[in-house]
Each structure stands twice: as C-alpha cells, then as structure tokens.
Coordinates of C-alpha atoms and ligand atoms in Angstrom, one line a residue:
X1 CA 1.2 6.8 13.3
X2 CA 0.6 3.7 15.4
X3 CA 2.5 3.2 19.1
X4 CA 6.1 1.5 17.8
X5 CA 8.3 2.7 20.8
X6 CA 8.0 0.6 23.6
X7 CA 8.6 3.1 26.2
X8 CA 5.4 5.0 25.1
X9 CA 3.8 1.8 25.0
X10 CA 4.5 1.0 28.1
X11 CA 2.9 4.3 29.6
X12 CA 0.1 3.8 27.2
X13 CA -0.5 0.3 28.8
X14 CA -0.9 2.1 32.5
X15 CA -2.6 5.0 31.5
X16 CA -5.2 2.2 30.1
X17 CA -5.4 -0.2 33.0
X18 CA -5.9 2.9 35.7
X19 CA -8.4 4.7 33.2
X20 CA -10.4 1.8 31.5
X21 CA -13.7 3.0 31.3
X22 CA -12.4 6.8 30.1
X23 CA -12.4 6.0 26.3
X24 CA -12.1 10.1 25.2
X25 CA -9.3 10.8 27.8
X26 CA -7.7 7.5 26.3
X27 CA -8.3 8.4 22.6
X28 CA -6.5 12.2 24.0
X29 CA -3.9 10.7 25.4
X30 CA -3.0 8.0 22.7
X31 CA -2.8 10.7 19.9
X32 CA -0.5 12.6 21.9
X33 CA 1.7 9.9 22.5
X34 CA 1.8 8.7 19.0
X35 CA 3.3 12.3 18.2
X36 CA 5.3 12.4 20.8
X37 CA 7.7 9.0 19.6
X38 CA 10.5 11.3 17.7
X39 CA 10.7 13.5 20.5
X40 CA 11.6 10.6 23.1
X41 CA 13.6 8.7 21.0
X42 CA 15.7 12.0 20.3
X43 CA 15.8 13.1 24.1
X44 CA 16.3 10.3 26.8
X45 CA 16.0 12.5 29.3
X46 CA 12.5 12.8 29.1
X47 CA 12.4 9.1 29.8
X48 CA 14.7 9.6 32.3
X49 CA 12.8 11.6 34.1
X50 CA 9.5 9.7 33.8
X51 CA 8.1 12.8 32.2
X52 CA 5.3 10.6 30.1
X53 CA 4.5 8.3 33.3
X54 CA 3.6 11.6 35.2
X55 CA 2.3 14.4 32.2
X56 CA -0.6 11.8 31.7
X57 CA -1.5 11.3 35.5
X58 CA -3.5 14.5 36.9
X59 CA -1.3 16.1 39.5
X60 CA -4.8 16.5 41.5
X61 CA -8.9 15.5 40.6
X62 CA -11.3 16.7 42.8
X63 CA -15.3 15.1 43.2
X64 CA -17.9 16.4 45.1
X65 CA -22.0 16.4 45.5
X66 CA -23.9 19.8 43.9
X67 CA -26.8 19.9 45.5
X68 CA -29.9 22.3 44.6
X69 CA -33.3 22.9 45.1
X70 CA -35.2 23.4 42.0
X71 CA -38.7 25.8 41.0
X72 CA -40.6 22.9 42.3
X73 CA -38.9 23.2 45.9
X74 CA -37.5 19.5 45.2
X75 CA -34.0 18.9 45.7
X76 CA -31.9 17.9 43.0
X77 CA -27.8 16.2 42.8
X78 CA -25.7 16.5 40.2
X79 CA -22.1 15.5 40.4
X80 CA -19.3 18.4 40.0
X81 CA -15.3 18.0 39.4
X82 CA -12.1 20.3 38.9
X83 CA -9.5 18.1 37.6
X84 CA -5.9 20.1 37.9
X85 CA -3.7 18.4 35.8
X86 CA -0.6 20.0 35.7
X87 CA 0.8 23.3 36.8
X88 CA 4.3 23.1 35.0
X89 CA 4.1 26.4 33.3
X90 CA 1.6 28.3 36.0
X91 CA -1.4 28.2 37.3
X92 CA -4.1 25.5 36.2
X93 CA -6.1 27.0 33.6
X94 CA -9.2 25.8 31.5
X95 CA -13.0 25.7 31.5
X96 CA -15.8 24.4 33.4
X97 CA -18.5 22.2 31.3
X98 CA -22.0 21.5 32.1
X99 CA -23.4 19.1 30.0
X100 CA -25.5 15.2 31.1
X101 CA -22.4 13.8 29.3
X102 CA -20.1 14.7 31.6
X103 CA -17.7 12.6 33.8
X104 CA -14.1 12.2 34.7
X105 CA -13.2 10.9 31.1
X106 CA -14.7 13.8 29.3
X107 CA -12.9 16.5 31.9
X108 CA -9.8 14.4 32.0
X109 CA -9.5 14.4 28.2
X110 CA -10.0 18.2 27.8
X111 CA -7.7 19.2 30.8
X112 CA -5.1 16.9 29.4
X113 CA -5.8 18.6 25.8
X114 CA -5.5 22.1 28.0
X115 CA -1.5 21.0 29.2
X116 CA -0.7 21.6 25.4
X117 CA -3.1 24.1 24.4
X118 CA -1.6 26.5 27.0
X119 CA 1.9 25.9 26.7
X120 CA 1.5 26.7 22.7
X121 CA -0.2 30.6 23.7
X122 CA 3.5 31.4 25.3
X123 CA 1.4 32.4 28.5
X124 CA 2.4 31.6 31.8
X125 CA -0.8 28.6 32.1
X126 CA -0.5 25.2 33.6
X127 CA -3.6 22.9 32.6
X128 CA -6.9 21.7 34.2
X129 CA -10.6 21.5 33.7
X130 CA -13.8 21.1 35.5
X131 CA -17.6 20.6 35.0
X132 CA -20.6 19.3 36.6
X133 CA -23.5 16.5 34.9
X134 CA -25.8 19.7 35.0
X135 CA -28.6 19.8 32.1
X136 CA -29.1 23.2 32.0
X137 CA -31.3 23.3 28.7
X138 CA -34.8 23.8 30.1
X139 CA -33.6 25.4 33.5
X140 CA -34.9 28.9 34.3
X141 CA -32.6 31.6 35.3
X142 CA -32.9 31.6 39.2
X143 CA -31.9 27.4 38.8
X144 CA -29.0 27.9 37.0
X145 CA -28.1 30.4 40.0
X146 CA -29.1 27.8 42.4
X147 CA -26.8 25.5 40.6
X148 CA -23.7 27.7 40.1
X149 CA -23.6 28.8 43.8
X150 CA -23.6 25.4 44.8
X151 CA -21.0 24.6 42.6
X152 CA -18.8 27.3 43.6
X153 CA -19.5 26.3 47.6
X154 CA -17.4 23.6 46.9
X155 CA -15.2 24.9 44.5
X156 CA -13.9 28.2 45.9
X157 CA -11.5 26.4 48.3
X158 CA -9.7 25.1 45.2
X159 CA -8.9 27.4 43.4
X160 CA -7.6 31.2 43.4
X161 CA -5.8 33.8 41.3
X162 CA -2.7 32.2 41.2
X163 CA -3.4 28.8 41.9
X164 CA -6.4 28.0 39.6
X165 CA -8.4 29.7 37.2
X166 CA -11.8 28.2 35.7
X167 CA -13.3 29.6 32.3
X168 CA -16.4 28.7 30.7
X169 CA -16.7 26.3 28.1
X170 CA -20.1 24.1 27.0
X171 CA -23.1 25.9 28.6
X172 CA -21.1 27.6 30.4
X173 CA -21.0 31.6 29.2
X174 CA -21.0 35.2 30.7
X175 CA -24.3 34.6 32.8
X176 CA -22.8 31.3 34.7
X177 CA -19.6 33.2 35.2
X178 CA -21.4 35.8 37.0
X179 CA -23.2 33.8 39.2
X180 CA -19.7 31.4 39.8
X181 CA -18.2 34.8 40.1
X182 CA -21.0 36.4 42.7
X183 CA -20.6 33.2 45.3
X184 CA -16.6 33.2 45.2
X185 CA -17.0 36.7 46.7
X186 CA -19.9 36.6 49.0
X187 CA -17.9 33.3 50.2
X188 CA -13.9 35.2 50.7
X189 CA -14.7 38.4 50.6
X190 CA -12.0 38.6 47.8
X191 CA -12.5 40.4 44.7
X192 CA -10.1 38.1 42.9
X193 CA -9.4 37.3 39.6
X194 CA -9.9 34.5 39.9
X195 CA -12.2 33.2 36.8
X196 CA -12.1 34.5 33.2
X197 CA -14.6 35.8 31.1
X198 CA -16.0 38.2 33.7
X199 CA -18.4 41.0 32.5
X200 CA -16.8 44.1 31.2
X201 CA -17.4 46.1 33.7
X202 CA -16.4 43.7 36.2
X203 CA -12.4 42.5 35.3
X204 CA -13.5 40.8 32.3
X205 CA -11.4 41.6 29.0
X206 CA -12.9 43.1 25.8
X207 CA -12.2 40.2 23.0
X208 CA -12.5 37.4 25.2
X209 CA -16.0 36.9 24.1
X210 CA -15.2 36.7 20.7
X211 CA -11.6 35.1 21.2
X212 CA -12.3 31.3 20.6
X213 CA -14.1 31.9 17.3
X214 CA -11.8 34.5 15.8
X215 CA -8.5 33.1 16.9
X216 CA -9.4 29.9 15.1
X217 CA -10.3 31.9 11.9
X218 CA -6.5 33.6 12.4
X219 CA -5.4 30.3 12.4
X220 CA -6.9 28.9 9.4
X221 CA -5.9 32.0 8.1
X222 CA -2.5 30.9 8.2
X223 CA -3.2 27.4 7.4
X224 CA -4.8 28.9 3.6
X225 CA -1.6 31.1 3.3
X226 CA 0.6 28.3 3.8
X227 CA -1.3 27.2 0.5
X228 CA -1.6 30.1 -0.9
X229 CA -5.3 30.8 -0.5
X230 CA -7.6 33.2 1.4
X231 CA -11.5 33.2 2.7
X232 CA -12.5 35.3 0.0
X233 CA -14.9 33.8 -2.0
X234 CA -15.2 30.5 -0.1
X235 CA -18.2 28.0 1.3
X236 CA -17.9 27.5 4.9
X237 CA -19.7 25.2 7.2
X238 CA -19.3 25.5 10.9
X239 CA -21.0 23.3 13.3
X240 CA -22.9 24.7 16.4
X241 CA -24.6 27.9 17.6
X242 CA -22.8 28.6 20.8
X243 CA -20.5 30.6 21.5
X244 CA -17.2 29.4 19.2
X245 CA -19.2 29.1 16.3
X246 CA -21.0 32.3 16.6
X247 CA -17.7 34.6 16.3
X248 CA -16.5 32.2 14.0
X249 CA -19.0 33.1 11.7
X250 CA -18.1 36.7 12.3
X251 CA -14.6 36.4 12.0
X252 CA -14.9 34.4 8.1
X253 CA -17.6 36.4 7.0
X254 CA -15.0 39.8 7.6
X255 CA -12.6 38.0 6.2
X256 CA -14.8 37.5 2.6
X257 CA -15.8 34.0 3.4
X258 CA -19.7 33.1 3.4
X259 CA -21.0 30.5 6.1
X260 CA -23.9 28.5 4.8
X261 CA -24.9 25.8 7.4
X262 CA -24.7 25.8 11.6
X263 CA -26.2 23.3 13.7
X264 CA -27.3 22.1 17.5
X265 CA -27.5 18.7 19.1
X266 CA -30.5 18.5 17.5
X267 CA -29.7 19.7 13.9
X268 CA -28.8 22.1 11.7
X269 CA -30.0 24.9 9.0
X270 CA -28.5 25.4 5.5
X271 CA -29.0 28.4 3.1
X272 CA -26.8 28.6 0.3
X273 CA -27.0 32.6 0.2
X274 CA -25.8 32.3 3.7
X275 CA -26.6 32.2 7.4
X276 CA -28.0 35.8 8.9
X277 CA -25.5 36.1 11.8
X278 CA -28.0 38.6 13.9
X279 CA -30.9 35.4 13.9
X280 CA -28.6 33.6 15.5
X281 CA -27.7 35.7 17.9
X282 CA -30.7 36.2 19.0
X283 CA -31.9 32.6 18.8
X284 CA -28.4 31.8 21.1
X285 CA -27.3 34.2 22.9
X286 CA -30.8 35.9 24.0
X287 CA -34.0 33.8 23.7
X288 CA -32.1 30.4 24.1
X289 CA -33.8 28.5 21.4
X290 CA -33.3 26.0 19.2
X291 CA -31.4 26.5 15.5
X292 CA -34.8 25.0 13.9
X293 CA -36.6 28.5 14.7
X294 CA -34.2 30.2 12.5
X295 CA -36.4 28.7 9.3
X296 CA -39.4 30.8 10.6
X297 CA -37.6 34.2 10.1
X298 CA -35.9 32.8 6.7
X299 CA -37.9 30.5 4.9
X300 CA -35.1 30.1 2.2
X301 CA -33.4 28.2 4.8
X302 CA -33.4 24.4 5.3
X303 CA -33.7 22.4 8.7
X304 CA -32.7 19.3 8.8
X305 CA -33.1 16.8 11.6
X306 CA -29.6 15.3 13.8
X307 CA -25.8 17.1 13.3
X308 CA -24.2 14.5 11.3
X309 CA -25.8 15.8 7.5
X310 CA -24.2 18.8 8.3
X311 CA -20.8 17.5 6.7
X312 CA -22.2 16.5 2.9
X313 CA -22.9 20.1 2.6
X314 CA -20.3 21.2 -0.1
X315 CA -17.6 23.8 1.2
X316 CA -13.9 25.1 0.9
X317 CA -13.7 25.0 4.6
X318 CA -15.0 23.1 7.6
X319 CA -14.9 24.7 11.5
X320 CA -16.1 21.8 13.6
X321 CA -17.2 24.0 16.2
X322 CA -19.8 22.1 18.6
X323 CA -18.0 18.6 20.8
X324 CA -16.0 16.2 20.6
X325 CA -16.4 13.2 17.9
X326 CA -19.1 15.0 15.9
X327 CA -17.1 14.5 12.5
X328 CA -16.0 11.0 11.7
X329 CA -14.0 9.4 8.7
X330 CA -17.3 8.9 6.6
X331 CA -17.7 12.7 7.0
X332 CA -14.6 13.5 6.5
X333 CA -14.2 11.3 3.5
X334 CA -17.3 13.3 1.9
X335 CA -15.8 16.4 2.4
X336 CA -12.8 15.8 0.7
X337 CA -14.7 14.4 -2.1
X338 CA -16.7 17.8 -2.6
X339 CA -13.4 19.8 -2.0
X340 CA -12.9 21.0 1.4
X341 CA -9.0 22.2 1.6
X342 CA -9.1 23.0 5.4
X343 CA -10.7 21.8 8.2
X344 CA -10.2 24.3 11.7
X345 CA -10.8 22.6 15.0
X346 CA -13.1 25.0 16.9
X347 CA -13.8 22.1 19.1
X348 CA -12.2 20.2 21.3
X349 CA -11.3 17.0 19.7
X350 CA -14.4 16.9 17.2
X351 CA -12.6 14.9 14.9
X352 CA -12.3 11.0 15.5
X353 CA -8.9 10.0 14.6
X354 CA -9.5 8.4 11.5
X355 CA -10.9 11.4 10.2
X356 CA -8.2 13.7 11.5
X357 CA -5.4 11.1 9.6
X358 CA -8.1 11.2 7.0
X359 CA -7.9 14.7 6.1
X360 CA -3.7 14.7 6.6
X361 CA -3.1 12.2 4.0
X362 CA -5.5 13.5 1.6
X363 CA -3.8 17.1 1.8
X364 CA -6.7 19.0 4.0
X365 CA -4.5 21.7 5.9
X366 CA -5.6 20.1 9.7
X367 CA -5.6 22.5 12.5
X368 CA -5.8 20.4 15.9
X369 CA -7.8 21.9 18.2
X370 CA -5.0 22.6 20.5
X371 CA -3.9 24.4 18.6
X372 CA -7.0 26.2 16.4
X373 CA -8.8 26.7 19.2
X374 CA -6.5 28.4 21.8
X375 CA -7.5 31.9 21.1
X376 CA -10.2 31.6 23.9
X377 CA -7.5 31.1 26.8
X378 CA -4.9 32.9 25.4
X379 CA -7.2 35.8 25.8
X380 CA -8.2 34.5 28.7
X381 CA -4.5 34.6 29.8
X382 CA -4.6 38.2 28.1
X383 CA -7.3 39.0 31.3
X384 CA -5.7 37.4 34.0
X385 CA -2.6 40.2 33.0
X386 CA -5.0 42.8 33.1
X387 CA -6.1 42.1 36.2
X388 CA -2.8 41.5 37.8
X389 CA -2.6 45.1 36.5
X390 CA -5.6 46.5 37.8
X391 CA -5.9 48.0 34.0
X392 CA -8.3 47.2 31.1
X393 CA -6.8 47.3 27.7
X394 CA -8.9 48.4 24.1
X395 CA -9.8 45.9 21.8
X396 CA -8.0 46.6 19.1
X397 CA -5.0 45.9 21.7
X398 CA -6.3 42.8 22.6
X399 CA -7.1 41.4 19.5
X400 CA -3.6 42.2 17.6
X401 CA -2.4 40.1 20.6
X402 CA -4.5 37.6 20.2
X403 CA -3.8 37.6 16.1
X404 CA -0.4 37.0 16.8
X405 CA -0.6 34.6 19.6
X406 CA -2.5 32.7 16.7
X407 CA 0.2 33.0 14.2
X408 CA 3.2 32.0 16.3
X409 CA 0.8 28.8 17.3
X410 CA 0.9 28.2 13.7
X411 CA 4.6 28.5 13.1
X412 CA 5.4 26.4 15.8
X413 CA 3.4 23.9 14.7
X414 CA 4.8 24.2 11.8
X415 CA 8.5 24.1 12.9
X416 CA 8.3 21.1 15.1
X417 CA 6.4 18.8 12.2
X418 CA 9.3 19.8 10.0
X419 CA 12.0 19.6 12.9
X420 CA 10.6 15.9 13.5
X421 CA 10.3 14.4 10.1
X422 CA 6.7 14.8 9.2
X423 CA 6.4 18.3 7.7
X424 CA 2.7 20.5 6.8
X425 CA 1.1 17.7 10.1
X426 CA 0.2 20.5 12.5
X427 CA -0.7 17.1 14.6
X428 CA 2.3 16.4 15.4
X429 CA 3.5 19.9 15.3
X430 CA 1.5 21.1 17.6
X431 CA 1.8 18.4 20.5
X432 CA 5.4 18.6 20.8
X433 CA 5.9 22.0 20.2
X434 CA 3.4 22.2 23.2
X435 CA 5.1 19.2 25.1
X436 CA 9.0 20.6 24.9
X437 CA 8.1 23.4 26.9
X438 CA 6.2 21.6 29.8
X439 CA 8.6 18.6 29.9
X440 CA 11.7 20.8 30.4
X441 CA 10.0 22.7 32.9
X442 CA 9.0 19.2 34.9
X443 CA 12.8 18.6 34.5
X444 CA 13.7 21.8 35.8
X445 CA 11.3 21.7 38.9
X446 CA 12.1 18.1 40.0
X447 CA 10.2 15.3 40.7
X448 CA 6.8 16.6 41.9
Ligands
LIG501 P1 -21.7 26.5 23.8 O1 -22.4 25.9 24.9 O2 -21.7 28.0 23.6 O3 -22.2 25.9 22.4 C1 -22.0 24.6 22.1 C2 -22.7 24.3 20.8 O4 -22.4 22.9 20.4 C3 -24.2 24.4 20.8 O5 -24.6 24.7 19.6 C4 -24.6 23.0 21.2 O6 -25.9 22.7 20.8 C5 -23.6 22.2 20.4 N1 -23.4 20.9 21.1 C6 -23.0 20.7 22.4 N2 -23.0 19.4 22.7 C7 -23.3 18.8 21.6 C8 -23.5 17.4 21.3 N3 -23.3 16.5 22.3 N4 -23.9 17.1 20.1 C9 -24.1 18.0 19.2 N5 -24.0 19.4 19.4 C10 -23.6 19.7 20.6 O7 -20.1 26.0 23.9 P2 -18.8 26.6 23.2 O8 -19.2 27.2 21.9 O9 -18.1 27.4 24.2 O10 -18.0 25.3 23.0 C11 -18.0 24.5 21.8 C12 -16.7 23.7 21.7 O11 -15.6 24.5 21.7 C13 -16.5 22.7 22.8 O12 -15.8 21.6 22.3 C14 -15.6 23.5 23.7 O13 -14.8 22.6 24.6 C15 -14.7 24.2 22.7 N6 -14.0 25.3 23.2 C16 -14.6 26.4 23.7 C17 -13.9 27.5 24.1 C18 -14.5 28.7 24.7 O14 -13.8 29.7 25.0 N7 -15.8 28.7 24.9 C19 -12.4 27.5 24.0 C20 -11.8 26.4 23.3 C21 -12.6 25.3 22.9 P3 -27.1 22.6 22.0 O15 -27.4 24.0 22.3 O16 -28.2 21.9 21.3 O17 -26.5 21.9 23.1
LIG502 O1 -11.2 24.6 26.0 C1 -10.8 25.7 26.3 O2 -9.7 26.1 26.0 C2 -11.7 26.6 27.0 N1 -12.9 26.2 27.2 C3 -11.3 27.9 27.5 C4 -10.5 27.8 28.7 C5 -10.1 29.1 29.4 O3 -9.6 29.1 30.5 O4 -10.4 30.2 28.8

C-alpha cells in the first residue's frame, strides 16, 4: 500500500532527510506508516498531536567507545549503543545485538519494531534496543567477558529495573547475560532486575529460553486455524540455528510438524526425514560450531553452501528465523509456487517488503514479526513480574501465559485489519493494533 496521505508523507520525508544513510530503520518505518493511513485519516487527533512526527524520533540514543584487551594483550574498540525509543507504555524494553553489521540503522529499526511488538503482549513495555559492532564468532570465553563488562561500564548508568531493561538478541544468549549481569552488580551493588533472560537460579524465568521459538509456533498455530489447518503432517523449513530457530523446531515438531532444512550465515543442511534436534543443540548451544558439521553425524543430510537455497526447499510452512532481509520476493515467489500456506516471522523483519506483500496477495497467512515473534519479551515481561515479586513461577504457568499472550496478538491483529478495511493482513493488523495503544497514551501523557 504505497504512502497516499500527505500527512504521513510529510513525516516520511523528515524521518528520511534526518536518517538518510539508515536504509533498514527507513524500510521499518515506511511499512508502518503505510499501515497506519486509515488510522490517521479516521482520528485527527493523532495528527493533532504530532504523534507520527515524535513515535518515529527516539526519545533518547546513546554512543559510546567499548574498549577491550584481547588473548593477545592488544587492545581492541568496538562501538556500543542503547537506543530508548519510547517509554509510552513503561519501561524501554528490547535486546542487545552483537553482530559486525551493526550501527544505529540496524538498532534503530529493531527498537522502533520493539514500540509495537510490546504494546501488542498487553505488558506494561515501552520500546528500545541496543548492541555493539562486536564479532564474537571466533572469541574465546574470557573475551567475550572482557567485552561484556566493558559494555556494561558504560551501560549500567542507563538503565535500571524500571527505567530500562536490555535482553539478548543476535549472539547475545544466557552466557553474555551473565557476564552483562555480573558487572551491573559488582558496579551498584544492586541485585536488580534489571536484564532478562537471567539463569534460573539467578531471577531468570523458566520458558524464556524457549519463548521466542514457541510463541511464534502459537502464533502460526492460529494463523493455520484461521484456515482451517494444523502442523500435523506438514514440511517445515526454518532458517537459522540460534536460539529462535532451535525451539522453533521443538515447538512444530510437538505439534506433528517435521522440520527438514536449518541454516547459518554460512549455509544450511536439508534431510527430508528431518533435522535431529539434539545435533543441533549440541553444534549451537554447546561446541559453537558451524551447521555444516551436522553432515558428519548424519550423512543422509545435505550441506549446501550461502542461506539463500534454503527457500526452494518444498514446505507447507516457512519460519524465517535468522536476520533481517534473508527472504526476498524471488524466494518468496518460489515458495508459493511449491505450496507454502504460511510463512511465521521468527525474525525481525526477514522479509523484504516485496516478499511480505508477495505472500499477502497470493493468500500465504503472513505473520509480521511484531507480532510472530513477541513471545520472547512477553516472557521476558512475564520475568520482570516475577521479579517485582520476588517469586518464580512453574513452567507450565509460564507457558499457558505465554500461549495466550500469542493468541490475543493474533486476534488483535486480526480485529484491526478487519476494523480498517483490509481483512486476513496481520500487516496492517498488527501495527495499529500495536500503534492505538501507544498513541493514546502519548496523548494522555502530553507533549514529552
Ligand atoms: P542467535 O544469535 O541465537 O542466532 C542467530 C542465527 O541466525 C544463527 O544461526 C546465525 O548464524 C544466523 N544469522 C545471524 N546473522 C545472520 C546473517 N547476517 N545472515 C545469515 N544468517 C545469520 O539469535 P536469535 O535466534 O536470538 O535471533 C534470530 C532473530 O530473531 C533475529 O532477527 C532477532 O532479532 C530475532 N528475535 C530474537 C528474539 C530472542 O528472544 N532471542 C526475540 C524476537 C526476535 P551464524 O551463527 O552463522 O551467525
Ligand atoms: O527482538 C526482540 O523482541 C528480542 N530480542 C527480545 C527482547 C526482550 O527484551 O526480551
């Protein structure tokens, strides 16, 4: 749906000429605001109030120099950033990424992505993001420390339990959280809560592991029912190895569905019998290899050389589960053509546009990643009340709250594409059902 009203335009235009080189937070941002037309033209006081000009400006963005000494006793710089973008609805919550790619337009695009995402969980979450330029692949243990306490020297004096909350997110997991976690508290003296996905015994919450991949297979789960279908019986192909494609795998394979190709940045591995969830768990989560090694332990498996192949592999459903713009229109055109129905958005933003509008005309059931993806901070959310608490609750607990946290994303979704003229497009759905609730509460708090 291209840009026709020319108050969106005109906050489109901005956005541009103060962000040129930021092409992701741009491509976030415009797709939002396409959505979004309806929604202004039937409420003028959102114009009114400017609510567009300021949702896409970052209430705060903060840059500073990581420095480290490496196990050759040279010192090393990377560049870190927290980038709180808006605290309408609580505290700024959302991961940190380390990964070479980033910079202000990849943490600007996700903690703009996060505004929505955490309004649509019904938690008490405002929205922000972080990361550092860190290439941890290749590091050994004691330099990622190194690393994540230098990161956190900076960062502690931002944040804080009720003021921001960081998470993990790419190459970030339950080891970087406890070193993050370790220099917070050596530099305060707080035990706070103030990062999720803490260790267990620690203030972490059971499920949160585990709460990206399945809540986007609860999702989908809806999504199929809408049409009524199930996993059972169906060809899945998830992208990745980390940590939202690993639970992912779990999650469908429960639910009667059989995953037959996963990938990393450097490939990916197809067996039509399926993928052995335990090798890859132990290639991921323990040695830190690469997905290629999982051939040697099962030679009927295939390895195949770059990520993109990954999509002409025949399935029912797709969970692109790794980064951002890993599935484009091409792919997305072959996987309709071999009969994908639904496509789940592990990732953030994975799909390019054209393949997202792709799959909507040509009757894919779409879940946005907003959306399909916000199990892992709504659980997250789930631990910060546990800790307000002082309590831990059981699994099973957590996960029926975290099912239907994913099944009341859906139906909102679903409620404001029909309320707004384009029904089944959990797009548009999605970002204003996610939008309403932060605009009015803009409204309500004043110009700030
Ligand atoms: P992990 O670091 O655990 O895993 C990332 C996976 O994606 C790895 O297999 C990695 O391969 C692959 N990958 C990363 N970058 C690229 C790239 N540039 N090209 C191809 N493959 C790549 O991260 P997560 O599983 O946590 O995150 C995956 C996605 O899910 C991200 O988009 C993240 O923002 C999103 N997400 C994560 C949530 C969470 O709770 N963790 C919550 C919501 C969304 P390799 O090992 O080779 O780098
Ligand atoms: O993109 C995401 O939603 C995350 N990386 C999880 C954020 C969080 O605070 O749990």
């Amino acid at each position: 749906m291209p840009i026709t009203n020319s108050y969106v335009q005109s906050v489109y235009d901005v956005t541009k000429q103060r962000n040129p080189e930021q092409a992701e937070f741009l491509q976030a941002v415009t797709e939002v605001l396409e959505s979004l037309q309806p929604v202004i033209e039937k409420h003028p006081e959102y114009q009114e109030a400017g609510i567009l000009e300021r949702i896409v400006e970052p209430e705060r963005q903060v840059i500073f120099r990581v420095p480290w000494v490496d196990d050759q006793g040279k010192v090393q710089v990377n560049r870190g950033m927290r980038i709180q973008f808006n605290s309408a609805l609580g505290p700024y919550k959302g991961g940190i990424r380390f990964h070479p790619t980033v910079y202000p337009g990849i943490i600007k695009f996700l903690g703009f992505e996060q505004i929505f995402k955490n309004s649509l969980t019904g938690l008490m979450m405002g929205g922000g993001k972080g990361g550092a330029d860190f290439e941890p692949k290749g590091k050994s243990d004691g330099e990622v420390m190194r690393f994540c306490q230098s990161f956190m020297t900076e960062l502690y004096r931002h944040i804080g339990a009720d003021a921001d909350v960081p998470a993990g997110d790419i190459n970030v997991g339950g080891r970087e959280i406890g070193y993050l976690f370790g220099q917070y508290k050596r530099l305060t003296k707080q035990f706070e809560g103030i990062l999720t996905g803490k260790g267990l015994d620690w203030g972490g919450s059971l499920v949160r592991t585990e709460a990206t991949g399945y809540g986007s297979v609860y999702y989908c789960d809806e999504m199929l029912k809408a049409r009524k279908e199930s996993f059972d019986g169906k060809t899945i192909v998830v992208s990745g190895s980390g940590n939202v494609a690993i639970y992912t795998h779990q999650k469908v394979t429960e639910l009667g569905g059989k995953v037959v190709a996963m990938s990393d940045s450097n490939g990916y591995i197809y067996d039509k019998d399926g993928i052995n969830l335990d090798t890859v768990q132990l290639l991921k989560e323990v040695q830190r290899k690469r997905i290629k090694e999982y051939c040697n332990e099962h030679p009927s498996a295939k390895y195949t050389e770059g990520c993109k192949g990954i999509w002409n592999i025949p399935c029912d459903v797709a969970f692109p589960s790794a980064t951002q713009n890993e599935l484009d229109k091409e792919s997305a055109q072959t996987l309709v053509k071999n009969g994908c129905i639904a496509v789940s958005e592990g990732a953030n933003m994975p799909c390019t546009p054209d393949a997202a509008e792709f799959f909507v005309k040509n009757n894919v059931s779409f879940g946005p990643g907003k959306a399909a993806n916000a199990g892992g901070v709504a659980t997250s959310g789930l631990e910060m009340a546990q800790n307000s608490q002082r309590m831990a609750w059981s699994f099973e607990e957590t996960d029926k709250k975290l099912q239907s946290i994913m099944v009341n994303i859906h139906q909102l979704g679903q409620e404001a594409a029909e309320e707004y003229g384009t029904p089944g497009n959990l797009i548009n759905g999605s970002n204003i059902a996610g939008f309403v609730k932060v605009a009015n509460a803009m409204i309500a708090q004043g110009v700030v």
